[in-house]
Amino acid sequence: MTQSLKYLQAYPSHLQEQVRRLIDAGRLGEYLEQRYPDRHQVQSDKALYAYVMALKQEHLRSAPGIDKVLYDNRLDLTHRALGLNSSVSRVQGGRLKAKKEIRVAALFKDTAPEFLRMIVVHELAHLREAEHNKAFYQLCQHMLPNYHQLEFDLRLYLTWRELDA
């Protein structure tokens, strides 16, 4: 049975075939557990805010400020996204005030620290680059040198979660 690897469709067929072999052998979860055995301790919205702000301070000091950071239980279902970077406009007195928010899918509460860092780096990069273009991915790579490998492995993890469900 050939499985649809929806998270890996943009990758070359030889990589998809290697993943299918791991799945058929029942070893995808084992592979991920070996590569990423740890779980992070960033469990609350307050801790996530501190984590995001520390990364922003380290790599993007001059980028716009962030007003709110939180885990979102509905994110992967409603927006078909794992993270969301948005500006929310509110009226304060007679002025319109824009607040920047980063929302991270709640599934990241129980993942390897590398996956949380990858999604946070991705969302922080959107403070500078709105589009997923070359400059965006160069910025991600600058903040997290193994960004592309982590993105691929995260896609493997999402594939494994779906198989396990």
mmCIF file of N, CA and C in Angstrom, residues 26-129:
data_model
loop_
_atom_site.group_PDB
_atom_site.id
_atom_site.type_symbol
_atom_site.label_atom_id
_atom_site.label_comp_id
_atom_site.label_asym_id
_atom_site.label_seq_id
_atom_site.Cartn_x
_atom_site.Cartn_y
_atom_site.Cartn_z
ATOM 1 N N GLY A 26 7.683 -0.310 10.222
ATOM 2 C CA GLY A 26 7.243 0.069 11.553
ATOM 3 C C GLY A 26 8.340 0.723 12.379
ATOM 4 N N ARG A 27 9.266 1.404 11.713
ATOM 5 C CA ARG A 27 10.434 1.943 12.414
ATOM 6 C C ARG A 27 10.510 3.473 12.424
ATOM 7 N N LEU A 28 9.506 4.161 11.902
ATOM 8 C CA LEU A 28 9.576 5.624 11.858
ATOM 9 C C LEU A 28 9.607 6.228 13.269
ATOM 10 N N GLY A 29 8.751 5.750 14.150
ATOM 11 C CA GLY A 29 8.737 6.241 15.532
ATOM 12 C C GLY A 29 10.057 5.970 16.233
ATOM 13 N N GLU A 30 10.610 4.794 16.006
ATOM 14 C CA GLU A 30 11.894 4.406 16.603
ATOM 15 C C GLU A 30 13.013 5.339 16.098
ATOM 16 N N TYR A 31 13.002 5.612 14.802
ATOM 17 C CA TYR A 31 13.994 6.507 14.198
ATOM 18 C C TYR A 31 13.925 7.893 14.858
ATOM 19 N N LEU A 32 12.706 8.422 14.994
ATOM 20 C CA LEU A 32 12.540 9.757 15.588
ATOM 21 C C LEU A 32 12.943 9.766 17.060
ATOM 22 N N GLU A 33 12.605 8.708 17.780
ATOM 23 C CA GLU A 33 12.953 8.619 19.202
ATOM 24 C C GLU A 33 14.465 8.575 19.404
ATOM 25 N N GLN A 34 15.162 7.906 18.497
ATOM 26 C CA GLN A 34 16.626 7.856 18.586
ATOM 27 C C GLN A 34 17.247 9.223 18.325
ATOM 28 N N ARG A 35 16.708 9.924 17.331
ATOM 29 C CA ARG A 35 17.263 11.243 16.980
ATOM 30 C C ARG A 35 16.882 12.326 17.982
ATOM 31 N N TYR A 36 15.670 12.228 18.531
ATOM 32 C CA TYR A 36 15.138 13.275 19.409
ATOM 33 C C TYR A 36 14.541 12.656 20.678
ATOM 34 N N PRO A 37 15.390 12.163 21.567
ATOM 35 C CA PRO A 37 14.880 11.462 22.755
ATOM 36 C C PRO A 37 14.341 12.397 23.848
ATOM 37 N N ASP A 38 14.728 13.668 23.839
ATOM 38 C CA ASP A 38 14.368 14.580 24.925
ATOM 39 C C ASP A 38 13.048 15.294 24.668
ATOM 40 N N ARG A 39 12.460 15.789 25.753
ATOM 41 C CA ARG A 39 11.276 16.648 25.691
ATOM 42 C C ARG A 39 11.629 17.944 26.404
ATOM 43 N N HIS A 40 11.141 19.067 25.895
ATOM 44 C CA HIS A 40 11.482 20.359 26.496
ATOM 45 C C HIS A 40 10.602 20.636 27.718
ATOM 46 N N GLN A 41 11.006 21.656 28.472
ATOM 47 C CA GLN A 41 10.295 22.021 29.704
ATOM 48 C C GLN A 41 9.454 23.295 29.548
ATOM 49 N N VAL A 42 9.322 23.804 28.330
ATOM 50 C CA VAL A 42 8.580 25.050 28.094
ATOM 51 C C VAL A 42 7.086 24.693 27.985
ATOM 52 N N GLN A 43 6.406 24.675 29.135
ATOM 53 C CA GLN A 43 5.040 24.159 29.167
ATOM 54 C C GLN A 43 3.948 25.222 29.280
ATOM 55 N N SER A 44 4.275 26.392 29.801
ATOM 56 C CA SER A 44 3.243 27.422 29.973
ATOM 57 C C SER A 44 3.418 28.530 28.931
ATOM 58 N N ASP A 45 2.366 29.322 28.762
ATOM 59 C CA ASP A 45 2.453 30.461 27.850
ATOM 60 C C ASP A 45 3.505 31.457 28.338
ATOM 61 N N LYS A 46 3.613 31.617 29.647
ATOM 62 C CA LYS A 46 4.603 32.531 30.220
ATOM 63 C C LYS A 46 6.023 32.050 29.895
ATOM 64 N N ALA A 47 6.269 30.755 30.053
ATOM 65 C CA ALA A 47 7.588 30.192 29.739
ATOM 66 C C ALA A 47 7.868 30.298 28.240
ATOM 67 N N LEU A 48 6.832 30.084 27.413
ATOM 68 C CA LEU A 48 6.996 30.197 25.958
ATOM 69 C C LEU A 48 7.340 31.637 25.574
ATOM 70 N N TYR A 49 6.682 32.598 26.207
ATOM 71 C CA TYR A 49 6.971 34.010 25.942
ATOM 72 C C TYR A 49 8.442 34.306 26.257
ATOM 73 N N ALA A 50 8.916 33.849 27.418
ATOM 74 C CA ALA A 50 10.311 34.084 27.815
ATOM 75 C C ALA A 50 11.268 33.417 26.827
ATOM 76 N N TYR A 51 10.928 32.221 26.380
ATOM 77 C CA TYR A 51 11.756 31.469 25.428
ATOM 78 C C TYR A 51 11.860 32.226 24.097
ATOM 79 N N VAL A 52 10.709 32.680 23.589
ATOM 80 C CA VAL A 52 10.664 33.410 22.317
ATOM 81 C C VAL A 52 11.435 34.731 22.438
ATOM 82 N N MET A 53 11.237 35.435 23.540
ATOM 83 C CA MET A 53 11.904 36.732 23.706
ATOM 84 C C MET A 53 13.422 36.560 23.812
ATOM 85 N N ALA A 54 13.875 35.498 24.442
ATOM 86 C CA ALA A 54 15.326 35.255 24.537
ATOM 87 C C ALA A 54 15.911 35.011 23.143
ATOM 88 N N LEU A 55 15.220 34.227 22.316
ATOM 89 C CA LEU A 55 15.695 33.984 20.943
ATOM 90 C C LEU A 55 15.652 35.265 20.115
ATOM 91 N N LYS A 56 14.588 36.037 20.283
ATOM 92 C CA LYS A 56 14.485 37.307 19.556
ATOM 93 C C LYS A 56 15.627 38.241 19.958
ATOM 94 N N GLN A 57 15.908 38.323 21.250
ATOM 95 C CA GLN A 57 16.983 39.190 21.733
ATOM 96 C C GLN A 57 18.333 38.743 21.179
ATOM 97 N N GLU A 58 18.520 37.443 21.064
ATOM 98 C CA GLU A 58 19.791 36.906 20.575
ATOM 99 C C GLU A 58 20.000 37.177 19.088
ATOM 100 N N HIS A 59 18.929 37.092 18.290
ATOM 101 C CA HIS A 59 19.094 37.136 16.836
ATOM 102 C C HIS A 59 18.446 38.332 16.136
ATOM 103 N N LEU A 60 17.392 38.891 16.718
ATOM 104 C CA LEU A 60 16.618 39.921 16.004
ATOM 105 C C LEU A 60 16.320 41.117 16.899
ATOM 106 N N ARG A 61 17.339 41.695 17.470
ATOM 107 C CA ARG A 61 17.136 42.795 18.427
ATOM 108 C C ARG A 61 16.338 43.954 17.840
ATOM 109 N N SER A 62 16.599 44.294 16.582
ATOM 110 C CA SER A 62 15.950 45.472 16.004
ATOM 111 C C SER A 62 14.594 45.176 15.357
ATOM 112 N N ALA A 63 14.159 43.918 15.397
ATOM 113 C CA ALA A 63 12.850 43.572 14.826
ATOM 114 C C ALA A 63 11.746 44.135 15.718
ATOM 115 N N PRO A 64 10.548 44.301 15.159
ATOM 116 C CA PRO A 64 9.434 44.827 15.961
ATOM 117 C C PRO A 64 9.195 43.978 17.216
ATOM 118 N N GLY A 65 8.687 44.627 18.260
ATOM 119 C CA GLY A 65 8.411 43.923 19.512
ATOM 120 C C GLY A 65 7.267 42.927 19.371
ATOM 121 N N ILE A 66 7.214 42.019 20.316
ATOM 122 C CA ILE A 66 6.144 41.013 20.344
ATOM 123 C C ILE A 66 5.367 41.243 21.632
ATOM 124 N N ASP A 67 4.049 41.358 21.502
ATOM 125 C CA ASP A 67 3.225 41.653 22.666
ATOM 126 C C ASP A 67 2.665 40.410 23.341
ATOM 127 N N LYS A 68 2.484 39.340 22.563
ATOM 128 C CA LYS A 68 1.838 38.161 23.123
ATOM 129 C C LYS A 68 2.386 36.912 22.448
ATOM 130 N N VAL A 69 2.664 35.885 23.262
ATOM 131 C CA VAL A 69 3.109 34.588 22.753
ATOM 132 C C VAL A 69 2.341 33.526 23.523
ATOM 133 N N LEU A 70 1.755 32.571 22.806
ATOM 134 C CA LEU A 70 1.005 31.542 23.508
ATOM 135 C C LEU A 70 0.894 30.253 22.705
ATOM 136 N N TYR A 71 0.624 29.178 23.430
ATOM 137 C CA TYR A 71 0.281 27.899 22.795
ATOM 138 C C TYR A 71 -1.190 27.975 22.415
ATOM 139 N N ASP A 72 -1.536 27.476 21.248
ATOM 140 C CA ASP A 72 -2.913 27.523 20.769
ATOM 141 C C ASP A 72 -3.378 26.110 20.449
ATOM 142 N N ASN A 73 -4.415 25.652 21.145
ATOM 143 C CA ASN A 73 -4.949 24.298 20.938
ATOM 144 C C ASN A 73 -5.620 24.113 19.585
ATOM 145 N N ARG A 74 -6.116 25.188 19.009
ATOM 146 C CA ARG A 74 -6.874 25.075 17.758
ATOM 147 C C ARG A 74 -6.052 25.346 16.516
ATOM 148 N N LEU A 75 -4.808 25.713 16.692
ATOM 149 C CA LEU A 75 -4.027 26.241 15.578
ATOM 150 C C LEU A 75 -3.914 25.299 14.394
ATOM 151 N N ASP A 76 -3.507 24.061 14.608
ATOM 152 C CA ASP A 76 -3.310 23.173 13.461
ATOM 153 C C ASP A 76 -4.626 22.833 12.781
ATOM 154 N N LEU A 77 -5.739 22.912 13.497
ATOM 155 C CA LEU A 77 -7.035 22.586 12.908
ATOM 156 C C LEU A 77 -7.641 23.773 12.167
ATOM 157 N N THR A 78 -7.612 24.967 12.781
ATOM 158 C CA THR A 78 -8.298 26.105 12.166
ATOM 159 C C THR A 78 -7.494 26.782 11.067
ATOM 160 N N HIS A 79 -6.184 26.878 11.241
ATOM 161 C CA HIS A 79 -5.378 27.612 10.263
ATOM 162 C C HIS A 79 -4.510 26.707 9.403
ATOM 163 N N ARG A 80 -4.559 25.412 9.663
ATOM 164 C CA ARG A 80 -3.698 24.469 8.965
ATOM 165 C C ARG A 80 -2.245 24.942 9.035
ATOM 166 N N ALA A 81 -1.864 25.342 10.244
ATOM 167 C CA ALA A 81 -0.523 25.863 10.483
ATOM 168 C C ALA A 81 -0.026 25.363 11.827
ATOM 169 N N LEU A 82 1.275 25.387 11.999
ATOM 170 C CA LEU A 82 1.876 24.959 13.261
ATOM 171 C C LEU A 82 2.282 26.151 14.117
ATOM 172 N N GLY A 83 2.351 27.289 13.468
ATOM 173 C CA GLY A 83 2.655 28.531 14.164
ATOM 174 C C GLY A 83 2.003 29.658 13.397
ATOM 175 N N LEU A 84 1.762 30.751 14.077
ATOM 176 C CA LEU A 84 1.092 31.869 13.432
ATOM 177 C C LEU A 84 1.691 33.147 13.978
ATOM 178 N N ASN A 85 2.025 34.050 13.084
ATOM 179 C CA ASN A 85 2.577 35.337 13.447
ATOM 180 C C ASN A 85 1.599 36.369 12.919
ATOM 181 N N SER A 86 0.957 37.109 13.808
ATOM 182 C CA SER A 86 -0.064 38.029 13.325
ATOM 183 C C SER A 86 0.004 39.366 14.042
ATOM 184 N N SER A 87 -0.596 40.351 13.400
ATOM 185 C CA SER A 87 -0.780 41.656 14.015
ATOM 186 C C SER A 87 -2.259 41.813 14.288
ATOM 187 N N VAL A 88 -2.586 42.141 15.511
ATOM 188 C CA VAL A 88 -3.972 42.343 15.887
ATOM 189 C C VAL A 88 -4.151 43.828 16.155
ATOM 190 N N SER A 89 -5.054 44.455 15.421
ATOM 191 C CA SER A 89 -5.289 45.889 15.598
ATOM 192 C C SER A 89 -6.428 46.109 16.589
ATOM 193 N N ARG A 90 -6.179 46.980 17.544
ATOM 194 C CA ARG A 90 -7.196 47.293 18.549
ATOM 195 C C ARG A 90 -7.283 48.817 18.675
ATOM 196 N N VAL A 91 -8.474 49.297 19.002
ATOM 197 C CA VAL A 91 -8.656 50.727 19.243
ATOM 198 C C VAL A 91 -8.375 50.978 20.715
ATOM 199 N N GLN A 92 -7.455 51.888 20.974
ATOM 200 C CA GLN A 92 -7.151 52.306 22.338
ATOM 201 C C GLN A 92 -7.319 53.807 22.398
ATOM 202 N N GLY A 93 -8.357 54.231 23.095
ATOM 203 C CA GLY A 93 -8.676 55.665 23.109
ATOM 204 C C GLY A 93 -9.094 56.064 21.702
ATOM 205 N N GLY A 94 -8.457 57.072 21.168
ATOM 206 C CA GLY A 94 -8.777 57.499 19.807
ATOM 207 C C GLY A 94 -7.799 56.969 18.785
ATOM 208 N N ARG A 95 -6.883 56.073 19.223
ATOM 209 C CA ARG A 95 -5.839 55.595 18.316
ATOM 210 C C ARG A 95 -5.994 54.114 18.026
ATOM 211 N N LEU A 96 -5.500 53.734 16.869
ATOM 212 C CA LEU A 96 -5.460 52.324 16.487
ATOM 213 C C LEU A 96 -4.084 51.791 16.862
ATOM 214 N N LYS A 97 -4.045 50.729 17.621
ATOM 215 C CA LYS A 97 -2.773 50.182 18.064
ATOM 216 C C LYS A 97 -2.650 48.737 17.571
ATOM 217 N N ALA A 98 -1.503 48.445 16.933
ATOM 218 C CA ALA A 98 -1.269 47.083 16.422
ATOM 219 C C ALA A 98 -0.418 46.320 17.432
ATOM 220 N N LYS A 99 -0.851 45.135 17.754
ATOM 221 C CA LYS A 99 -0.102 44.274 18.672
ATOM 222 C C LYS A 99 0.336 43.035 17.906
ATOM 223 N N LYS A 100 1.618 42.682 18.063
ATOM 224 C CA LYS A 100 2.152 41.487 17.393
ATOM 225 C C LYS A 100 1.959 40.283 18.294
ATOM 226 N N GLU A 101 1.489 39.188 17.693
ATOM 227 C CA GLU A 101 1.278 37.941 18.422
ATOM 228 C C GLU A 101 1.958 36.788 17.704
ATOM 229 N N ILE A 102 2.508 35.880 18.484
ATOM 230 C CA ILE A 102 2.995 34.614 17.947
ATOM 231 C C ILE A 102 2.232 33.514 18.659
ATOM 232 N N ARG A 103 1.601 32.661 17.882
ATOM 233 C CA ARG A 103 0.885 31.507 18.418
ATOM 234 C C ARG A 103 1.585 30.251 17.927
ATOM 235 N N VAL A 104 1.779 29.318 18.827
ATOM 236 C CA VAL A 104 2.451 28.057 18.510
ATOM 237 C C VAL A 104 1.456 26.934 18.775
ATOM 238 N N ALA A 105 1.325 26.014 17.846
ATOM 239 C CA ALA A 105 0.393 24.899 18.012
ATOM 240 C C ALA A 105 0.702 24.144 19.304
ATOM 241 N N ALA A 106 -0.337 23.801 20.034
ATOM 242 C CA ALA A 106 -0.187 23.144 21.338
ATOM 243 C C ALA A 106 0.533 21.800 21.229
ATOM 244 N N LEU A 107 0.531 21.183 20.064
ATOM 245 C CA LEU A 107 1.224 19.899 19.915
ATOM 246 C C LEU A 107 2.709 20.032 20.232
ATOM 247 N N PHE A 108 3.250 21.256 20.179
ATOM 248 C CA PHE A 108 4.670 21.469 20.470
ATOM 249 C C PHE A 108 4.982 21.437 21.967
ATOM 250 N N LYS A 109 3.949 21.347 22.808
ATOM 251 C CA LYS A 109 4.200 21.219 24.249
ATOM 252 C C LYS A 109 4.889 19.894 24.565
ATOM 253 N N ASP A 110 4.633 18.900 23.748
ATOM 254 C CA ASP A 110 5.174 17.567 24.024
ATOM 255 C C ASP A 110 6.070 17.086 22.883
ATOM 256 N N THR A 111 7.022 17.911 22.504
ATOM 257 C CA THR A 111 7.949 17.518 21.446
ATOM 258 C C THR A 111 9.387 17.742 21.901
ATOM 259 N N ALA A 112 10.273 17.347 21.039
ATOM 260 C CA ALA A 112 11.700 17.565 21.288
ATOM 261 C C ALA A 112 11.983 19.069 21.316
ATOM 262 N N PRO A 113 12.949 19.481 22.114
ATOM 263 C CA PRO A 113 13.286 20.914 22.159
ATOM 264 C C PRO A 113 13.707 21.458 20.792
ATOM 265 N N GLU A 114 14.295 20.607 19.964
ATOM 266 C CA GLU A 114 14.724 21.041 18.624
ATOM 267 C C GLU A 114 13.524 21.441 17.770
ATOM 268 N N PHE A 115 12.392 20.728 17.909
ATOM 269 C CA PHE A 115 11.205 21.060 17.116
ATOM 270 C C PHE A 115 10.583 22.372 17.589
ATOM 271 N N LEU A 116 10.541 22.577 18.899
ATOM 272 C CA LEU A 116 10.013 23.844 19.412
ATOM 273 C C LEU A 116 10.881 25.002 18.919
ATOM 274 N N ARG A 117 12.187 24.833 19.008
ATOM 275 C CA ARG A 117 13.097 25.901 18.560
ATOM 276 C C ARG A 117 12.905 26.177 17.065
ATOM 277 N N MET A 118 12.728 25.130 16.272
ATOM 278 C CA MET A 118 12.554 25.305 14.833
ATOM 279 C C MET A 118 11.297 26.117 14.520
ATOM 280 N N ILE A 119 10.181 25.804 15.182
ATOM 281 C CA ILE A 119 8.942 26.521 14.883
ATOM 282 C C ILE A 119 9.016 27.963 15.389
ATOM 283 N N VAL A 120 9.676 28.187 16.521
ATOM 284 C CA VAL A 120 9.828 29.548 17.037
ATOM 285 C C VAL A 120 10.733 30.365 16.108
ATOM 286 N N VAL A 121 11.825 29.785 15.661
ATOM 287 C CA VAL A 121 12.712 30.467 14.711
ATOM 288 C C VAL A 121 11.933 30.826 13.446
ATOM 289 N N HIS A 122 11.106 29.908 12.964
ATOM 290 C CA HIS A 122 10.292 30.143 11.777
ATOM 291 C C HIS A 122 9.390 31.367 11.981
ATOM 292 N N GLU A 123 8.701 31.393 13.115
ATOM 293 C CA GLU A 123 7.791 32.516 13.375
ATOM 294 C C GLU A 123 8.540 33.824 13.602
ATOM 295 N N LEU A 124 9.683 33.759 14.275
ATOM 296 C CA LEU A 124 10.483 34.976 14.464
ATOM 297 C C LEU A 124 10.986 35.518 13.128
ATOM 298 N N ALA A 125 11.351 34.648 12.220
ATOM 299 C CA ALA A 125 11.831 35.089 10.901
ATOM 300 C C ALA A 125 10.754 35.895 10.174
ATOM 301 N N HIS A 126 9.489 35.585 10.462
ATOM 302 C CA HIS A 126 8.400 36.341 9.837
ATOM 303 C C HIS A 126 8.334 37.786 10.335
ATOM 304 N N LEU A 127 9.005 38.107 11.413
ATOM 305 C CA LEU A 127 9.065 39.510 11.845
ATOM 306 C C LEU A 127 9.823 40.351 10.825
ATOM 307 N N ARG A 128 10.777 39.736 10.141
ATOM 308 C CA ARG A 128 11.583 40.438 9.126
ATOM 309 C C ARG A 128 11.106 40.156 7.705
ATOM 310 N N GLU A 129 10.744 38.918 7.441
ATOM 311 C CA GLU A 129 10.357 38.504 6.081
ATOM 312 C C GLU A 129 8.955 37.899 6.115
#
